[in-house]
Amino acid sequence: MILPDADGFNAAPEAASEFEFAELDGTKGHFPLASETALAISYNGINQAVMMVSPGNLEDFVLGFSLTNEIVESPADIYDIQLSAGEESHSAEVEIASRNFWELKKSRRLMAGTTGCGICGVEAIEQALPELIALTPAPLPPAALFDNLRQRISEAQEVARASGALHAALYVDAKGEILLCREDIGRHNALDKLIGALFNHHLDAASGFVVMTSRCSLELIHKAVRAKIATLVTLSAPTALTVNWARRYRLNLIHVPHRSAPRVYSPAP
């Protein structure tokens, strides 16, 4: 059973109106397309980032983005989130604790995000390859929890089934049940939304595992470790660098191929 989404700006993304198209032989049809919006995020009145996102679960996204980009240390450091919508854009006015705001101003950079980017506005290699706090080693999930996982993920991706073009981040509990599904045009955005939802629903990220339908980029490793996710599962094969980082920071990393058994890359066999 997937936990229900909130109302308003934190509701799940919806497909846009159907668009007419023509096939090369002249046949016409209609198809719903995924929505996309520019989200401007400011902290204590100072503009910080502009990200291209799917216009849904935006409160979850702002919380997850703030945590995984180390703008705040915990949800308690966020006092208020005010969201507003324009014709093709949204804005988030976020009030954070003074100590976090002063740290942000010291290292502030304006980030312009796109769906294809991972690390945005990076000015130093140390920000691209940061030092993280290693996780406490956790046991691997039982093999039985991966039975029919791809099919269950497809059933949970309600918006993607209608419009396509969306990545998903999902939380699977210790019994193998999918409790949360967050979808977005950007894989990093989807994970930030899921991390925000985990905190909003008071779920322990380390007690289950997180699944990404996208490829595993290095920034997904950063976000997972910072959110204290014990196990990250991907439907596409990881790169050598992501495996090395997962092993270094004790993140369980599992790839689920289309027609083979799940492959554990971290911890090292």
mmCIF file of C-alpha atoms in Angstrom:
data_model
loop_
_atom_site.group_PDB
_atom_site.id
_atom_site.type_symbol
_atom_site.label_atom_id
_atom_site.label_comp_id
_atom_site.label_asym_id
_atom_site.label_seq_id
_atom_site.Cartn_x
_atom_site.Cartn_y
_atom_site.Cartn_z
ATOM 1 C CA MET A 1 0.000 0.000 0.000
ATOM 2 C CA ILE A 2 1.507 3.311 -1.069
ATOM 3 C CA LEU A 3 1.081 6.051 1.501
ATOM 4 C CA PRO A 4 -1.242 8.856 0.293
ATOM 5 C CA ASP A 5 0.136 12.140 -1.002
ATOM 6 C CA ALA A 6 -0.753 15.431 0.633
ATOM 7 C CA ASP A 7 -2.994 18.037 -0.953
ATOM 8 C CA GLY A 8 -2.005 21.266 -2.674
ATOM 9 C CA PHE A 9 1.593 21.768 -3.763
ATOM 10 C CA ASN A 10 2.609 18.453 -2.207
ATOM 11 C CA ALA A 11 0.201 16.394 -4.315
ATOM 12 C CA ALA A 12 1.665 13.978 -6.846
ATOM 13 C CA PRO A 13 2.575 15.356 -10.292
ATOM 14 C CA GLU A 14 -0.056 15.014 -12.965
ATOM 15 C CA ALA A 15 0.252 14.604 -16.722
ATOM 16 C CA ALA A 16 -0.400 17.757 -18.714
ATOM 17 C CA SER A 17 -3.278 18.069 -21.137
ATOM 18 C CA GLU A 18 -3.224 15.741 -24.089
ATOM 19 C CA PHE A 19 -1.297 16.993 -27.096
ATOM 20 C CA GLU A 20 -2.115 16.225 -30.697
ATOM 21 C CA PHE A 21 0.576 14.576 -32.782
ATOM 22 C CA ALA A 22 0.893 13.210 -36.300
ATOM 23 C CA GLU A 23 2.729 10.074 -37.313
ATOM 24 C CA LEU A 24 4.964 10.172 -40.364
ATOM 25 C CA ASP A 25 2.263 8.484 -42.440
ATOM 26 C CA GLY A 26 -0.148 11.290 -41.562
ATOM 27 C CA THR A 27 -2.144 9.417 -38.901
ATOM 28 C CA LYS A 28 -3.138 11.753 -36.056
ATOM 29 C CA GLY A 29 -3.537 11.024 -32.378
ATOM 30 C CA HIS A 30 -3.454 12.460 -28.858
ATOM 31 C CA PHE A 31 -1.160 11.647 -25.938
ATOM 32 C CA PRO A 32 -0.762 13.121 -22.391
ATOM 33 C CA LEU A 33 2.673 14.628 -21.762
ATOM 34 C CA ALA A 34 4.551 15.087 -18.490
ATOM 35 C CA SER A 35 4.440 18.563 -16.969
ATOM 36 C CA GLU A 36 7.564 20.617 -16.295
ATOM 37 C CA THR A 37 8.115 23.871 -14.415
ATOM 38 C CA ALA A 38 10.928 26.134 -13.251
ATOM 39 C CA LEU A 39 11.127 26.203 -9.448
ATOM 40 C CA ALA A 40 12.979 29.150 -7.905
ATOM 41 C CA ILE A 41 14.113 28.478 -4.326
ATOM 42 C CA SER A 42 15.122 31.250 -1.945
ATOM 43 C CA TYR A 43 16.279 31.042 1.669
ATOM 44 C CA ASN A 44 15.448 33.877 4.053
ATOM 45 C CA GLY A 45 14.742 36.129 1.077
ATOM 46 C CA ILE A 46 17.957 35.338 -0.873
ATOM 47 C CA ASN A 47 17.671 33.533 -4.221
ATOM 48 C CA GLN A 48 19.651 30.292 -4.191
ATOM 49 C CA ALA A 49 18.641 27.908 -6.980
ATOM 50 C CA VAL A 50 16.439 27.461 -10.024
ATOM 51 C CA MET A 51 15.605 23.848 -10.831
ATOM 52 C CA MET A 52 13.528 22.327 -13.618
ATOM 53 C CA VAL A 53 11.112 19.916 -11.923
ATOM 54 C CA SER A 54 7.781 18.187 -12.307
ATOM 55 C CA PRO A 55 5.152 20.348 -10.549
ATOM 56 C CA GLY A 56 4.171 17.901 -7.844
ATOM 57 C CA ASN A 57 5.354 16.944 -4.336
ATOM 58 C CA LEU A 58 7.151 20.290 -4.233
ATOM 59 C CA GLU A 59 7.232 20.527 -0.429
ATOM 60 C CA ASP A 60 8.905 17.116 -0.313
ATOM 61 C CA PHE A 61 11.370 18.302 -2.958
ATOM 62 C CA VAL A 62 12.308 21.515 -1.152
ATOM 63 C CA LEU A 63 12.897 19.603 2.086
ATOM 64 C CA GLY A 64 14.948 16.879 0.402
ATOM 65 C CA PHE A 65 16.909 19.383 -1.696
ATOM 66 C CA SER A 66 17.723 21.454 1.397
ATOM 67 C CA LEU A 67 18.951 18.383 3.288
ATOM 68 C CA THR A 68 20.968 16.680 0.546
ATOM 69 C CA ASN A 69 22.641 19.938 -0.500
ATOM 70 C CA GLU A 70 23.555 20.516 3.167
ATOM 71 C CA ILE A 71 21.759 23.853 3.366
ATOM 72 C CA VAL A 72 20.178 22.589 6.585
ATOM 73 C CA GLU A 73 21.225 19.789 8.888
ATOM 74 C CA SER A 74 17.770 18.508 9.799
ATOM 75 C CA PRO A 75 14.094 19.230 9.028
ATOM 76 C CA ALA A 76 13.904 21.144 12.311
ATOM 77 C CA ASP A 77 16.155 23.819 10.747
ATOM 78 C CA ILE A 78 13.374 24.679 8.283
ATOM 79 C CA TYR A 79 10.799 26.937 9.928
ATOM 80 C CA ASP A 80 8.478 27.515 6.975
ATOM 81 C CA ILE A 81 8.025 26.785 3.263
ATOM 82 C CA GLN A 82 5.769 29.073 1.237
ATOM 83 C CA LEU A 83 5.046 27.905 -2.308
ATOM 84 C CA SER A 84 3.419 29.928 -5.068
ATOM 85 C CA ALA A 85 2.669 29.244 -8.726
ATOM 86 C CA GLY A 86 2.908 31.282 -11.909
ATOM 87 C CA GLU A 87 1.930 30.344 -15.448
ATOM 88 C CA GLU A 88 5.089 28.330 -16.191
ATOM 89 C CA SER A 89 7.012 28.599 -12.940
ATOM 90 C CA HIS A 90 6.806 28.087 -9.199
ATOM 91 C CA SER A 91 8.649 29.729 -6.334
ATOM 92 C CA ALA A 92 9.526 28.493 -2.859
ATOM 93 C CA GLU A 93 10.260 30.945 -0.062
ATOM 94 C CA VAL A 94 12.031 28.984 2.658
ATOM 95 C CA GLU A 95 12.721 30.275 6.160
ATOM 96 C CA ILE A 96 15.664 28.526 7.820
ATOM 97 C CA ALA A 97 17.529 28.863 11.107
ATOM 98 C CA SER A 98 19.949 31.778 11.377
ATOM 99 C CA ARG A 99 23.019 29.584 11.823
ATOM 100 C CA ASN A 100 22.228 27.708 8.588
ATOM 101 C CA PHE A 101 21.598 30.948 6.744
ATOM 102 C CA TRP A 102 24.950 32.413 7.774
ATOM 103 C CA GLU A 103 26.729 29.243 6.656
ATOM 104 C CA LEU A 104 24.841 29.398 3.378
ATOM 105 C CA LYS A 105 25.863 33.004 2.795
ATOM 106 C CA LYS A 106 29.514 32.124 3.372
ATOM 107 C CA SER A 107 29.523 29.468 0.669
ATOM 108 C CA ARG A 108 26.658 30.769 -1.435
ATOM 109 C CA ARG A 109 26.483 30.100 -5.135
ATOM 110 C CA LEU A 110 23.569 30.511 -7.490
ATOM 111 C CA MET A 111 22.707 27.177 -9.082
ATOM 112 C CA ALA A 112 20.862 26.892 -12.397
ATOM 113 C CA GLY A 113 19.589 23.351 -12.741
ATOM 114 C CA THR A 114 18.419 21.388 -15.740
ATOM 115 C CA THR A 115 16.955 17.915 -15.980
ATOM 116 C CA GLY A 116 20.168 16.556 -17.445
ATOM 117 C CA CYS A 117 22.528 18.086 -14.921
ATOM 118 C CA GLY A 118 23.697 16.498 -11.736
ATOM 119 C CA ILE A 119 25.957 18.914 -9.906
ATOM 120 C CA CYS A 120 25.002 22.513 -10.685
ATOM 121 C CA GLY A 121 27.032 25.675 -10.196
ATOM 122 C CA VAL A 122 30.039 23.855 -8.794
ATOM 123 C CA GLU A 123 33.038 26.139 -8.346
ATOM 124 C CA ALA A 124 35.467 23.736 -6.728
ATOM 125 C CA ILE A 125 36.322 20.095 -7.263
ATOM 126 C CA GLU A 126 35.824 19.524 -3.526
ATOM 127 C CA GLN A 127 32.115 20.262 -4.014
ATOM 128 C CA ALA A 128 31.866 17.705 -6.809
ATOM 129 C CA LEU A 129 33.742 15.073 -4.789
ATOM 130 C CA PRO A 130 32.883 15.924 -1.184
ATOM 131 C CA GLU A 131 33.945 14.206 2.002
ATOM 132 C CA LEU A 132 30.949 12.396 3.474
ATOM 133 C CA ILE A 133 30.267 10.712 6.790
ATOM 134 C CA ALA A 134 30.362 6.934 6.324
ATOM 135 C CA LEU A 135 27.192 5.020 7.101
ATOM 136 C CA THR A 136 26.873 2.358 9.751
ATOM 137 C CA PRO A 137 27.014 -0.968 7.858
ATOM 138 C CA ALA A 138 23.559 -2.503 7.411
ATOM 139 C CA PRO A 139 22.531 -6.022 6.382
ATOM 140 C CA LEU A 140 21.490 -6.596 2.783
ATOM 141 C CA PRO A 141 17.759 -7.029 2.080
ATOM 142 C CA PRO A 142 16.576 -10.636 1.737
ATOM 143 C CA ALA A 143 16.510 -11.889 -1.861
ATOM 144 C CA ALA A 144 12.773 -12.592 -1.634
ATOM 145 C CA LEU A 145 12.016 -8.847 -1.426
ATOM 146 C CA PHE A 146 13.184 -8.479 -5.046
ATOM 147 C CA ASP A 147 10.633 -10.909 -6.492
ATOM 148 C CA ASN A 148 8.648 -9.166 -9.260
ATOM 149 C CA LEU A 149 10.196 -5.864 -8.196
ATOM 150 C CA ARG A 150 10.184 -4.328 -11.679
ATOM 151 C CA GLN A 151 6.505 -5.138 -12.151
ATOM 152 C CA ARG A 152 5.599 -3.682 -8.753
ATOM 153 C CA ILE A 153 7.558 -0.524 -9.563
ATOM 154 C CA SER A 154 5.705 -0.153 -12.851
ATOM 155 C CA GLU A 155 2.379 -0.450 -11.038
ATOM 156 C CA ALA A 156 3.437 2.229 -8.531
ATOM 157 C CA GLN A 157 4.465 4.710 -11.240
ATOM 158 C CA GLU A 158 0.979 6.001 -11.964
ATOM 159 C CA VAL A 159 2.034 9.211 -13.712
ATOM 160 C CA ALA A 160 4.754 7.604 -15.827
ATOM 161 C CA ARG A 161 2.304 4.958 -17.037
ATOM 162 C CA ALA A 162 0.147 7.722 -18.494
ATOM 163 C CA SER A 163 2.735 10.125 -19.875
ATOM 164 C CA GLY A 164 6.208 8.558 -19.736
ATOM 165 C CA ALA A 165 9.304 10.792 -19.448
ATOM 166 C CA LEU A 166 9.514 10.455 -15.658
ATOM 167 C CA HIS A 167 12.038 8.876 -13.328
ATOM 168 C CA ALA A 168 10.930 7.392 -10.021
ATOM 169 C CA ALA A 169 12.409 6.992 -6.560
ATOM 170 C CA LEU A 170 10.618 4.492 -4.343
ATOM 171 C CA TYR A 171 10.866 3.395 -0.729
ATOM 172 C CA VAL A 172 10.420 -0.317 0.022
ATOM 173 C CA ASP A 173 9.958 -1.336 3.655
ATOM 174 C CA ALA A 174 11.447 -4.319 5.464
ATOM 175 C CA LYS A 175 8.504 -6.498 4.346
ATOM 176 C CA GLY A 176 9.031 -5.674 0.673
ATOM 177 C CA GLU A 177 6.037 -3.341 0.394
ATOM 178 C CA ILE A 178 6.383 -0.137 -1.649
ATOM 179 C CA LEU A 179 5.265 2.644 0.690
ATOM 180 C CA LEU A 180 6.359 5.749 -1.202
ATOM 181 C CA CYS A 181 6.811 6.617 -4.868
ATOM 182 C CA ARG A 182 8.019 10.010 -6.064
ATOM 183 C CA GLU A 183 8.216 10.816 -9.778
ATOM 184 C CA ASP A 184 9.984 13.624 -11.602
ATOM 185 C CA ILE A 185 11.564 14.534 -14.921
ATOM 186 C CA GLY A 186 14.933 14.593 -13.125
ATOM 187 C CA ARG A 187 16.341 11.558 -11.330
ATOM 188 C CA HIS A 188 18.017 13.764 -8.702
ATOM 189 C CA ASN A 189 14.736 15.601 -8.153
ATOM 190 C CA ALA A 190 12.867 12.316 -7.714
ATOM 191 C CA LEU A 191 15.310 11.213 -5.006
ATOM 192 C CA ASP A 192 15.114 14.588 -3.245
ATOM 193 C CA LYS A 193 11.313 14.315 -3.262
ATOM 194 C CA LEU A 194 11.511 10.827 -1.787
ATOM 195 C CA ILE A 195 13.966 11.897 0.911
ATOM 196 C CA GLY A 196 11.663 14.766 1.861
ATOM 197 C CA ALA A 197 8.706 12.381 1.945
ATOM 198 C CA LEU A 198 10.599 9.945 4.190
ATOM 199 C CA PHE A 199 11.088 12.717 6.741
ATOM 200 C CA ASN A 200 7.524 14.017 6.377
ATOM 201 C CA HIS A 201 6.124 10.514 6.934
ATOM 202 C CA HIS A 202 8.574 9.830 9.805
ATOM 203 C CA LEU A 203 9.995 6.721 8.125
ATOM 204 C CA ASP A 204 13.431 5.308 8.906
ATOM 205 C CA ALA A 205 15.338 5.297 5.610
ATOM 206 C CA ALA A 206 17.737 2.648 6.917
ATOM 207 C CA SER A 207 15.043 0.101 7.790
ATOM 208 C CA GLY A 208 14.104 -0.560 4.153
ATOM 209 C CA PHE A 209 15.686 0.300 0.815
ATOM 210 C CA VAL A 210 15.359 2.906 -1.915
ATOM 211 C CA VAL A 211 14.927 2.047 -5.600
ATOM 212 C CA MET A 212 15.851 4.343 -8.497
ATOM 213 C CA THR A 213 14.490 3.622 -11.964
ATOM 214 C CA SER A 214 17.297 5.698 -13.494
ATOM 215 C CA ARG A 215 21.005 5.166 -13.953
ATOM 216 C CA CYS A 216 23.086 5.561 -10.809
ATOM 217 C CA SER A 217 25.042 8.817 -10.959
ATOM 218 C CA LEU A 218 27.551 9.912 -8.342
ATOM 219 C CA GLU A 219 25.267 12.595 -6.941
ATOM 220 C CA LEU A 220 22.672 9.946 -6.117
ATOM 221 C CA ILE A 221 25.324 8.306 -3.932
ATOM 222 C CA HIS A 222 25.972 11.670 -2.228
ATOM 223 C CA LYS A 223 22.270 12.174 -1.529
ATOM 224 C CA ALA A 224 21.711 8.618 -0.303
ATOM 225 C CA VAL A 225 24.634 8.766 2.139
ATOM 226 C CA ARG A 226 23.635 12.192 3.451
ATOM 227 C CA ALA A 227 20.071 10.971 3.991
ATOM 228 C CA LYS A 228 21.384 7.851 5.772
ATOM 229 C CA ILE A 229 19.751 5.493 3.298
ATOM 230 C CA ALA A 230 21.260 2.070 3.996
ATOM 231 C CA THR A 231 20.587 0.387 0.646
ATOM 232 C CA LEU A 232 20.238 1.906 -2.813
ATOM 233 C CA VAL A 233 18.835 -0.247 -5.614
ATOM 234 C CA THR A 234 19.042 0.799 -9.279
ATOM 235 C CA LEU A 235 17.462 -0.617 -12.415
ATOM 236 C CA SER A 236 20.427 0.468 -14.546
ATOM 237 C CA ALA A 237 24.010 -0.651 -14.047
ATOM 238 C CA PRO A 238 26.220 1.624 -11.895
ATOM 239 C CA THR A 239 29.511 3.122 -13.035
ATOM 240 C CA ALA A 240 32.853 2.108 -11.545
ATOM 241 C CA LEU A 241 33.095 5.448 -9.710
ATOM 242 C CA THR A 242 29.694 5.065 -8.039
ATOM 243 C CA VAL A 243 30.582 1.551 -6.892
ATOM 244 C CA ASN A 244 33.860 2.778 -5.400
ATOM 245 C CA TRP A 245 32.071 5.565 -3.540
ATOM 246 C CA ALA A 246 29.330 3.265 -2.294
ATOM 247 C CA ARG A 247 31.957 0.901 -0.892
ATOM 248 C CA ARG A 248 33.942 3.780 0.615
ATOM 249 C CA TYR A 249 30.925 5.129 2.496
ATOM 250 C CA ARG A 250 29.351 1.732 3.339
ATOM 251 C CA LEU A 251 26.233 2.186 1.236
ATOM 252 C CA ASN A 252 24.723 -1.093 0.040
ATOM 253 C CA LEU A 253 24.441 -0.812 -3.770
ATOM 254 C CA ILE A 254 22.407 -3.345 -5.751
ATOM 255 C CA HIS A 255 21.644 -3.493 -9.470
ATOM 256 C CA VAL A 256 18.517 -5.314 -10.656
ATOM 257 C CA PRO A 257 19.012 -6.295 -14.319
ATOM 258 C CA HIS A 258 16.099 -7.050 -16.633
ATOM 259 C CA ARG A 259 16.585 -10.789 -16.848
ATOM 260 C CA SER A 260 19.162 -11.697 -14.208
ATOM 261 C CA ALA A 261 19.291 -12.022 -10.454
ATOM 262 C CA PRO A 262 20.072 -8.857 -8.426
ATOM 263 C CA ARG A 263 23.785 -8.031 -8.366
ATOM 264 C CA VAL A 264 25.360 -6.725 -5.160
ATOM 265 C CA TYR A 265 28.252 -4.355 -5.914
ATOM 266 C CA SER A 266 28.622 -2.892 -2.437
ATOM 267 C CA PRO A 267 29.715 -4.159 -0.023
ATOM 268 C CA ALA A 268 32.411 -5.823 -2.069
ATOM 269 C CA PRO A 269 31.859 -9.562 -2.605
#
